[in-house]
Short mmCIF file of N, CA and C in Angstrom, two decimals:
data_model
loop_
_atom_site.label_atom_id
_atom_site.label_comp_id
_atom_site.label_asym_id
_atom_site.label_seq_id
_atom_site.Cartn_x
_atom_site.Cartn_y
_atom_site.Cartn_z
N UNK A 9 -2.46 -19.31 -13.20
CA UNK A 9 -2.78 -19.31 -11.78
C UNK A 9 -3.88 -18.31 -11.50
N UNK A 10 -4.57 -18.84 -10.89
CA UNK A 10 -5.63 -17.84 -10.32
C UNK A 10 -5.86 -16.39 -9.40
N UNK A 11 -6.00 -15.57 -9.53
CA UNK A 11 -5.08 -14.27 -8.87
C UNK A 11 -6.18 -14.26 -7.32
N UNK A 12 -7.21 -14.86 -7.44
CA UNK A 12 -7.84 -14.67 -5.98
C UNK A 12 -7.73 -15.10 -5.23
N UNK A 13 -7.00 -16.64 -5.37
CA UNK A 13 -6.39 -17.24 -3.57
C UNK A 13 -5.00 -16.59 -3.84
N UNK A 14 -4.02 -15.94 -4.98
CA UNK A 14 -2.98 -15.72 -3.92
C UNK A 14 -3.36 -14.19 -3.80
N UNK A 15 -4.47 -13.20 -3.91
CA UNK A 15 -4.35 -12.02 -2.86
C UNK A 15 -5.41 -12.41 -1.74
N UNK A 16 -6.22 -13.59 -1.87
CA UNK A 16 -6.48 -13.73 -0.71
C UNK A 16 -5.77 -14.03 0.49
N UNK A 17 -4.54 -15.03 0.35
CA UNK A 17 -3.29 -15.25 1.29
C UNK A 17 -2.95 -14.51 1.54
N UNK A 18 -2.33 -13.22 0.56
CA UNK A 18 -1.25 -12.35 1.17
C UNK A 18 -2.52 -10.92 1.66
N UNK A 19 -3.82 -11.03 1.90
CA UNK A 19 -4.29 -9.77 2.52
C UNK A 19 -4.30 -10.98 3.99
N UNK A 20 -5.01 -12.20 3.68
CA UNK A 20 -5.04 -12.67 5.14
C UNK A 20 -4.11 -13.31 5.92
N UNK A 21 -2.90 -13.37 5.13
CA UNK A 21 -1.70 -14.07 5.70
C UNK A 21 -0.62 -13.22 5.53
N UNK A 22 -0.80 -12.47 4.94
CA UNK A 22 0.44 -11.36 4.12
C UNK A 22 1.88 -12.15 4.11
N UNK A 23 1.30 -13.37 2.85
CA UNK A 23 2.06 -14.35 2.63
C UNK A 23 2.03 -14.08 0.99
N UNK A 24 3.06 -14.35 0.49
CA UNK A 24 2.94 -14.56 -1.07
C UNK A 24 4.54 -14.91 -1.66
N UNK A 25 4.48 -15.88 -2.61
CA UNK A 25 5.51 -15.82 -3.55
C UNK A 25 5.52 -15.34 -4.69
N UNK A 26 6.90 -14.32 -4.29
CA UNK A 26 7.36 -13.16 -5.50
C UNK A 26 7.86 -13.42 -6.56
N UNK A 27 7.96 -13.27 -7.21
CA UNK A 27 8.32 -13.34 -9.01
C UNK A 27 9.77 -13.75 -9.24
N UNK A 28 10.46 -13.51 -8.17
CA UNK A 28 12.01 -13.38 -8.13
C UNK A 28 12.33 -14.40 -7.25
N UNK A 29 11.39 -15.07 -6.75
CA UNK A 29 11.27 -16.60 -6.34
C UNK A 29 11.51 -16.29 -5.02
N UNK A 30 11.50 -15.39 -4.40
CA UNK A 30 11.24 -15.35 -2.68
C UNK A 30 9.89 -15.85 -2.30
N UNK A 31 10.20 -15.36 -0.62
CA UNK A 31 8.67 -15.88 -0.33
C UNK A 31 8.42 -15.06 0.92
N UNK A 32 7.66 -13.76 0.74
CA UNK A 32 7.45 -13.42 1.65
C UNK A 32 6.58 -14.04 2.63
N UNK A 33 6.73 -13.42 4.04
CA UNK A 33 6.21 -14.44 4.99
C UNK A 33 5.55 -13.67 6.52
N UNK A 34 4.73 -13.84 6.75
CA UNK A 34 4.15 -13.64 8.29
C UNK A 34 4.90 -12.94 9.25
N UNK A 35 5.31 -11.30 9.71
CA UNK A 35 6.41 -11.30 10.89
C UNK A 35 6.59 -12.22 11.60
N UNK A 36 5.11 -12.57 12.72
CA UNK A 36 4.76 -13.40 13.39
C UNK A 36 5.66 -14.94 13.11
N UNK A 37 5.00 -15.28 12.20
CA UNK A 37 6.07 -17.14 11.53
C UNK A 37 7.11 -16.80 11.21
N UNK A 38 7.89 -15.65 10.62
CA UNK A 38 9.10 -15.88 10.67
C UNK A 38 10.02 -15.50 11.84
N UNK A 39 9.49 -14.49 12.67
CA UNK A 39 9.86 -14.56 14.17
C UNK A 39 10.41 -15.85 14.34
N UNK A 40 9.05 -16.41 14.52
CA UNK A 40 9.03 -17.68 15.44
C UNK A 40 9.88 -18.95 14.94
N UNK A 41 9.94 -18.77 12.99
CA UNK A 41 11.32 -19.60 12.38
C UNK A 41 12.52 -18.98 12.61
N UNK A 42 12.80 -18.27 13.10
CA UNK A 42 14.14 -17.48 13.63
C UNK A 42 14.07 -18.05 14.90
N UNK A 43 13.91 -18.00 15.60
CA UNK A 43 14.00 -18.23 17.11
C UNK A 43 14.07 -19.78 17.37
N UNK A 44 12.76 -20.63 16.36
CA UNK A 44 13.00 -22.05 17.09
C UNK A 44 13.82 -22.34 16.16
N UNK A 45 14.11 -22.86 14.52
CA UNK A 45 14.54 -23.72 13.79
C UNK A 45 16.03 -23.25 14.06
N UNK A 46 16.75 -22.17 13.77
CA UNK A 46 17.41 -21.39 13.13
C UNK A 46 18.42 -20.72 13.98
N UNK A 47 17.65 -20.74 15.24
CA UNK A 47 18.47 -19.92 16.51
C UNK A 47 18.92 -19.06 15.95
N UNK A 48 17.61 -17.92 15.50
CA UNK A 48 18.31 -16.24 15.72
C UNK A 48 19.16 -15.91 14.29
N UNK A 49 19.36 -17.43 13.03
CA UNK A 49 20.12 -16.87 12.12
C UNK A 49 19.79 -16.43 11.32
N UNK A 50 19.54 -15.27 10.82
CA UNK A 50 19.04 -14.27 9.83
C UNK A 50 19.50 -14.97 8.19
N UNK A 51 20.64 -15.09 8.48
CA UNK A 51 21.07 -15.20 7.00
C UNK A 51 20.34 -16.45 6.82
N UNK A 52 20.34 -17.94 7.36
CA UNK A 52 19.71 -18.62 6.69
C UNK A 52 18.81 -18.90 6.08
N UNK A 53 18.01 -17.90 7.00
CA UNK A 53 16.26 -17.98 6.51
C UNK A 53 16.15 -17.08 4.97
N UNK A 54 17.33 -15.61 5.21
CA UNK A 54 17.26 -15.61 3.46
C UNK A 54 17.82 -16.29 2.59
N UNK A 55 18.39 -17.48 2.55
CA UNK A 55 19.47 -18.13 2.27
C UNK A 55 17.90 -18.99 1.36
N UNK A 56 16.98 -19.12 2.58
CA UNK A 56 15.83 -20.16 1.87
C UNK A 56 15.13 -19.18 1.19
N UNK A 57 15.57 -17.83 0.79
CA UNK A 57 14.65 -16.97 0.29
C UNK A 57 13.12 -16.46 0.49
N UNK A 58 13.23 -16.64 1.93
CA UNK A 58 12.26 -16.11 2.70
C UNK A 58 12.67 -14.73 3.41
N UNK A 59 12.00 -13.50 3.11
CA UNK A 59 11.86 -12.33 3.84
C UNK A 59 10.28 -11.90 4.63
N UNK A 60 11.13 -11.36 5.60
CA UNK A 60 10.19 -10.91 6.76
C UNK A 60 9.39 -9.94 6.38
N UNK A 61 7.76 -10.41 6.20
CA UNK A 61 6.77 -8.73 5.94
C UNK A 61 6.57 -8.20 7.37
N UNK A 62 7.17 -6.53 7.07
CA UNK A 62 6.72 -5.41 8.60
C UNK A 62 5.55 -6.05 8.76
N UNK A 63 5.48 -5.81 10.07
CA UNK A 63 4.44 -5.75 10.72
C UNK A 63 3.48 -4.51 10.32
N UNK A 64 3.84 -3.20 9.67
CA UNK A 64 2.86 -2.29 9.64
C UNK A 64 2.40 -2.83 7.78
N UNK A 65 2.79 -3.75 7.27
CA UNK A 65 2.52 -4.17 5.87
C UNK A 65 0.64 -3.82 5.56
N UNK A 66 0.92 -3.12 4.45
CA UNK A 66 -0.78 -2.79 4.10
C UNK A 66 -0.63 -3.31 2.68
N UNK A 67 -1.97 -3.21 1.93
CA UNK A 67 -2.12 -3.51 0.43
C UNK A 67 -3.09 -2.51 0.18
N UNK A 68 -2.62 -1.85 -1.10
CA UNK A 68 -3.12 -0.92 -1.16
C UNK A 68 -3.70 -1.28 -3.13
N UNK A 69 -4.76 -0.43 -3.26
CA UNK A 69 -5.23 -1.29 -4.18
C UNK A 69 -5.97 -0.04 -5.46
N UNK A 70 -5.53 -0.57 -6.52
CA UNK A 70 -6.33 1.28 -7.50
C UNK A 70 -7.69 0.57 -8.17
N UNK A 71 -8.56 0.94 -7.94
CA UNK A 71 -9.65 0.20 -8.78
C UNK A 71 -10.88 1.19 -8.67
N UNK A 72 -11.77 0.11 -9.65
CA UNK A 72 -13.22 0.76 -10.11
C UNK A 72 -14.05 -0.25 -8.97
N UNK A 73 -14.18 -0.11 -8.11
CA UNK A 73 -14.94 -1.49 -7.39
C UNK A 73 -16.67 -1.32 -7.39
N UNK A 74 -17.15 0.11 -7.55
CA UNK A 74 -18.66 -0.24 -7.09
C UNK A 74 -19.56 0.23 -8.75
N UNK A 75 -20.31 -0.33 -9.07
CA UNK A 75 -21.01 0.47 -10.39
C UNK A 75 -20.90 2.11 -10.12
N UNK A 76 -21.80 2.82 -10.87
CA UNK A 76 -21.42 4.37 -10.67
C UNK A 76 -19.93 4.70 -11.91
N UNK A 77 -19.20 4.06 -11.55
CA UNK A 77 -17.93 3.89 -12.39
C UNK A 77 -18.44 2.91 -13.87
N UNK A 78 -17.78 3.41 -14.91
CA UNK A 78 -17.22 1.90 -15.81
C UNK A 78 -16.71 1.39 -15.66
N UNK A 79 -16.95 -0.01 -16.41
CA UNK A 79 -16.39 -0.93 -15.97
C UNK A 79 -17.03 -2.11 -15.33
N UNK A 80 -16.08 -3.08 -15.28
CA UNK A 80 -16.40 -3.82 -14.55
C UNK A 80 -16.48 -4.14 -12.62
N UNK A 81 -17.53 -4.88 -11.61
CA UNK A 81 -16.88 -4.54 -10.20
C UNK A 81 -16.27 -5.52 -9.85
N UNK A 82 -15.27 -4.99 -8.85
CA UNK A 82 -14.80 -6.38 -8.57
C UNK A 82 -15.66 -7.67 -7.88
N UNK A 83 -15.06 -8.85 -7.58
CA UNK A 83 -15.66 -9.55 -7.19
C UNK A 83 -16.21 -9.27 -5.64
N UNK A 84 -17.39 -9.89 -5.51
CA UNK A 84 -17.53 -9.35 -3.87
C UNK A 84 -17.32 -10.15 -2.55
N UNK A 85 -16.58 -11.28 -2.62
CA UNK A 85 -15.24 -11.79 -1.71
C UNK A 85 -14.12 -10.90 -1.75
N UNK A 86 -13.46 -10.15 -2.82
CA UNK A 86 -12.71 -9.68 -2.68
C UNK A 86 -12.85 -7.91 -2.60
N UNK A 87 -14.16 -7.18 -3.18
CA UNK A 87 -14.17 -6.34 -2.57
C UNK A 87 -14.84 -6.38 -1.30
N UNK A 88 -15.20 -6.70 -0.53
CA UNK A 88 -15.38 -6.54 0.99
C UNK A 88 -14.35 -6.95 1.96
N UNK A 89 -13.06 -6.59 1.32
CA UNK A 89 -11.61 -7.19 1.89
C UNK A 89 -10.87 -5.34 1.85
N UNK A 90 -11.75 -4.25 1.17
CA UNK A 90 -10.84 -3.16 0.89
C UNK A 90 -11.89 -1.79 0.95
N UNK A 91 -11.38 -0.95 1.76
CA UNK A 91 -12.39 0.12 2.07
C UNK A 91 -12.54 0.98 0.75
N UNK A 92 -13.59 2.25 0.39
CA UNK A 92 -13.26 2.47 -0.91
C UNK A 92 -13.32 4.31 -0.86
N UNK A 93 -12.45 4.93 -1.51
CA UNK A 93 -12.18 6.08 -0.98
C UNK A 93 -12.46 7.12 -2.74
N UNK A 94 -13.39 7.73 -3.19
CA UNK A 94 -13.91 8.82 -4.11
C UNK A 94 -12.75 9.99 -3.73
N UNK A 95 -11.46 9.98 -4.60
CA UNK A 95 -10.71 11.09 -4.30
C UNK A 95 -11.10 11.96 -5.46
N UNK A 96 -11.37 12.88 -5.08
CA UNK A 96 -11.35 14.04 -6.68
C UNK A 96 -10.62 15.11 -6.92
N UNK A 97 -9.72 15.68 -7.82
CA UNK A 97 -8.50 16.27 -8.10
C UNK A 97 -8.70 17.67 -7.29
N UNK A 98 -7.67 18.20 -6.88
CA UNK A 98 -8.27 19.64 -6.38
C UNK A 98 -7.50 20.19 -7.15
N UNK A 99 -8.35 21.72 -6.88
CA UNK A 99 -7.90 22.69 -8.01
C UNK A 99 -6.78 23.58 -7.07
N UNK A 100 -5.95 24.15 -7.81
CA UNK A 100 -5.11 25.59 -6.70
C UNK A 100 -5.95 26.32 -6.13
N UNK A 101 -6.95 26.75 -6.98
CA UNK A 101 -7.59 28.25 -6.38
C UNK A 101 -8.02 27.82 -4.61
N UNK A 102 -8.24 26.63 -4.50
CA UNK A 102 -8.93 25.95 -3.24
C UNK A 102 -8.00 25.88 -2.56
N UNK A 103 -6.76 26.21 -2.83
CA UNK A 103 -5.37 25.65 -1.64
C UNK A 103 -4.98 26.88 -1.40
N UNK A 104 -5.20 28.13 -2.20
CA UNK A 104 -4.96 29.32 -2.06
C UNK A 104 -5.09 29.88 -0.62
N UNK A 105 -6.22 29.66 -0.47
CA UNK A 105 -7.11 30.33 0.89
C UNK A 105 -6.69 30.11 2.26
N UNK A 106 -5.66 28.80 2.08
CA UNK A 106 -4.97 28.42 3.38
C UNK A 106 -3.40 28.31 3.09
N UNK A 107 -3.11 29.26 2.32
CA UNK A 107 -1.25 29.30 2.33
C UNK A 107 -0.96 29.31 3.29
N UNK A 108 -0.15 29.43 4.21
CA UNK A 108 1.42 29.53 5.58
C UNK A 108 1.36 31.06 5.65
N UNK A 109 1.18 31.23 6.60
CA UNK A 109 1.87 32.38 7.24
C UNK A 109 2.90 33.09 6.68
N UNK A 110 2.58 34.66 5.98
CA UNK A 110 4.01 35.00 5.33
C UNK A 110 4.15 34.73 3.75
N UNK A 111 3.53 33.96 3.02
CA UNK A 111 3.28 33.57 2.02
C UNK A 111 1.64 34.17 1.33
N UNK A 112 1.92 35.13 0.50
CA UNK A 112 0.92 35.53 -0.12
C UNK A 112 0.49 34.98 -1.88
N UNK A 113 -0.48 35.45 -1.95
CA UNK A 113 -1.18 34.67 -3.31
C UNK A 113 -0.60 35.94 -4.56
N UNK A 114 -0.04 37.09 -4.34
CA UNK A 114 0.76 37.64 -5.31
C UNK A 114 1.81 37.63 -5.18
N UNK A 115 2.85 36.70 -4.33
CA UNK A 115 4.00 36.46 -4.48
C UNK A 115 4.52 35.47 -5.21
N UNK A 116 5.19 35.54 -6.44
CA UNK A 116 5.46 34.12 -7.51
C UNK A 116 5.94 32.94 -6.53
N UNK A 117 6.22 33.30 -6.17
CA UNK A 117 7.34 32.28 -5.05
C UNK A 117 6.43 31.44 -4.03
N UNK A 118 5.22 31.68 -3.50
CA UNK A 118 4.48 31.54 -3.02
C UNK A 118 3.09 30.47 -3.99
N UNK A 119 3.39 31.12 -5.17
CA UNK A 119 2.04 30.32 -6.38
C UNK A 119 2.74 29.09 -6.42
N UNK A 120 4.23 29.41 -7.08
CA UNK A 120 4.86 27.99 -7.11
C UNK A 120 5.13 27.02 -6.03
N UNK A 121 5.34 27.18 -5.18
CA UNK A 121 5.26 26.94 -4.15
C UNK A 121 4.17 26.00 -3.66
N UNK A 122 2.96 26.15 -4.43
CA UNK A 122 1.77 25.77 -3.97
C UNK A 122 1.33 24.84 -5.20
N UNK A 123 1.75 25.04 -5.97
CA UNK A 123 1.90 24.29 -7.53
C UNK A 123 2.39 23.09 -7.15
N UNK A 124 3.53 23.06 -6.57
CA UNK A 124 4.05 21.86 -6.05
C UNK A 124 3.77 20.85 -5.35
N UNK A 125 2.89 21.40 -4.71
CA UNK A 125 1.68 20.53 -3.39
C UNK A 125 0.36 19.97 -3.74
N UNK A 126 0.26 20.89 -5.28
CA UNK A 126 -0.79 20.55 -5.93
C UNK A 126 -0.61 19.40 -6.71
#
């Protein structure tokens, strides 16, 4: 199967069938199959193994998309579907400078502390 119409569906429909043979589905359409077909019955509609995607549903995506990187880019139907974000690791010494109130940079308790966030 081809992997670009089904993430094209599920970014523009945030529709897709899952591996485990569900089928996720539209808040919106399954609302509206709850209410008209079904009158309101929850269980049936999972019964057909359809679950409801939130409404706040995102896709979130790890890639090499623009040259600059190795590699290959993605395609460009499908990268102009995903914003693209250059994160680069930070170091402690840089998180140092804005500890909390009360928390100093020679207190162990305070390094670790910050280790953790790192």
């Amino acid at each position: 199967r081809n992997v670009l119409p089904v993430l094209n569906n599920l970014l523009e429909n945030r529709e897709m069938l899952l591996e485990d043979g569900r089928f996720l589905v539209n808040h919106k359409r399954y609302d509206n199959l709850l209410q008209g077909v079904h009158g309101g019955n929850d269980a049936a509609l999972r019964k057909l193994n359809l679950i409801r995607a939130h409404p706040d549903f995102r896709v979130i995506a790890l890639g090499l998309p623009v040259p600059q990187y190795p590699g290959n880019p993605m395609d460009p139907p499908l990268r102009s579907r995903f914003q693209c974000r250059d994160i680069v690791p930070s170091l402690l010494e840089s998180h140092m400078t804005v500890l909390p109130k009360g928390l100093s940079t020679r207190d162990e308790e305070s390094v670790e502390w910050m280790r953790k966030l790192v």
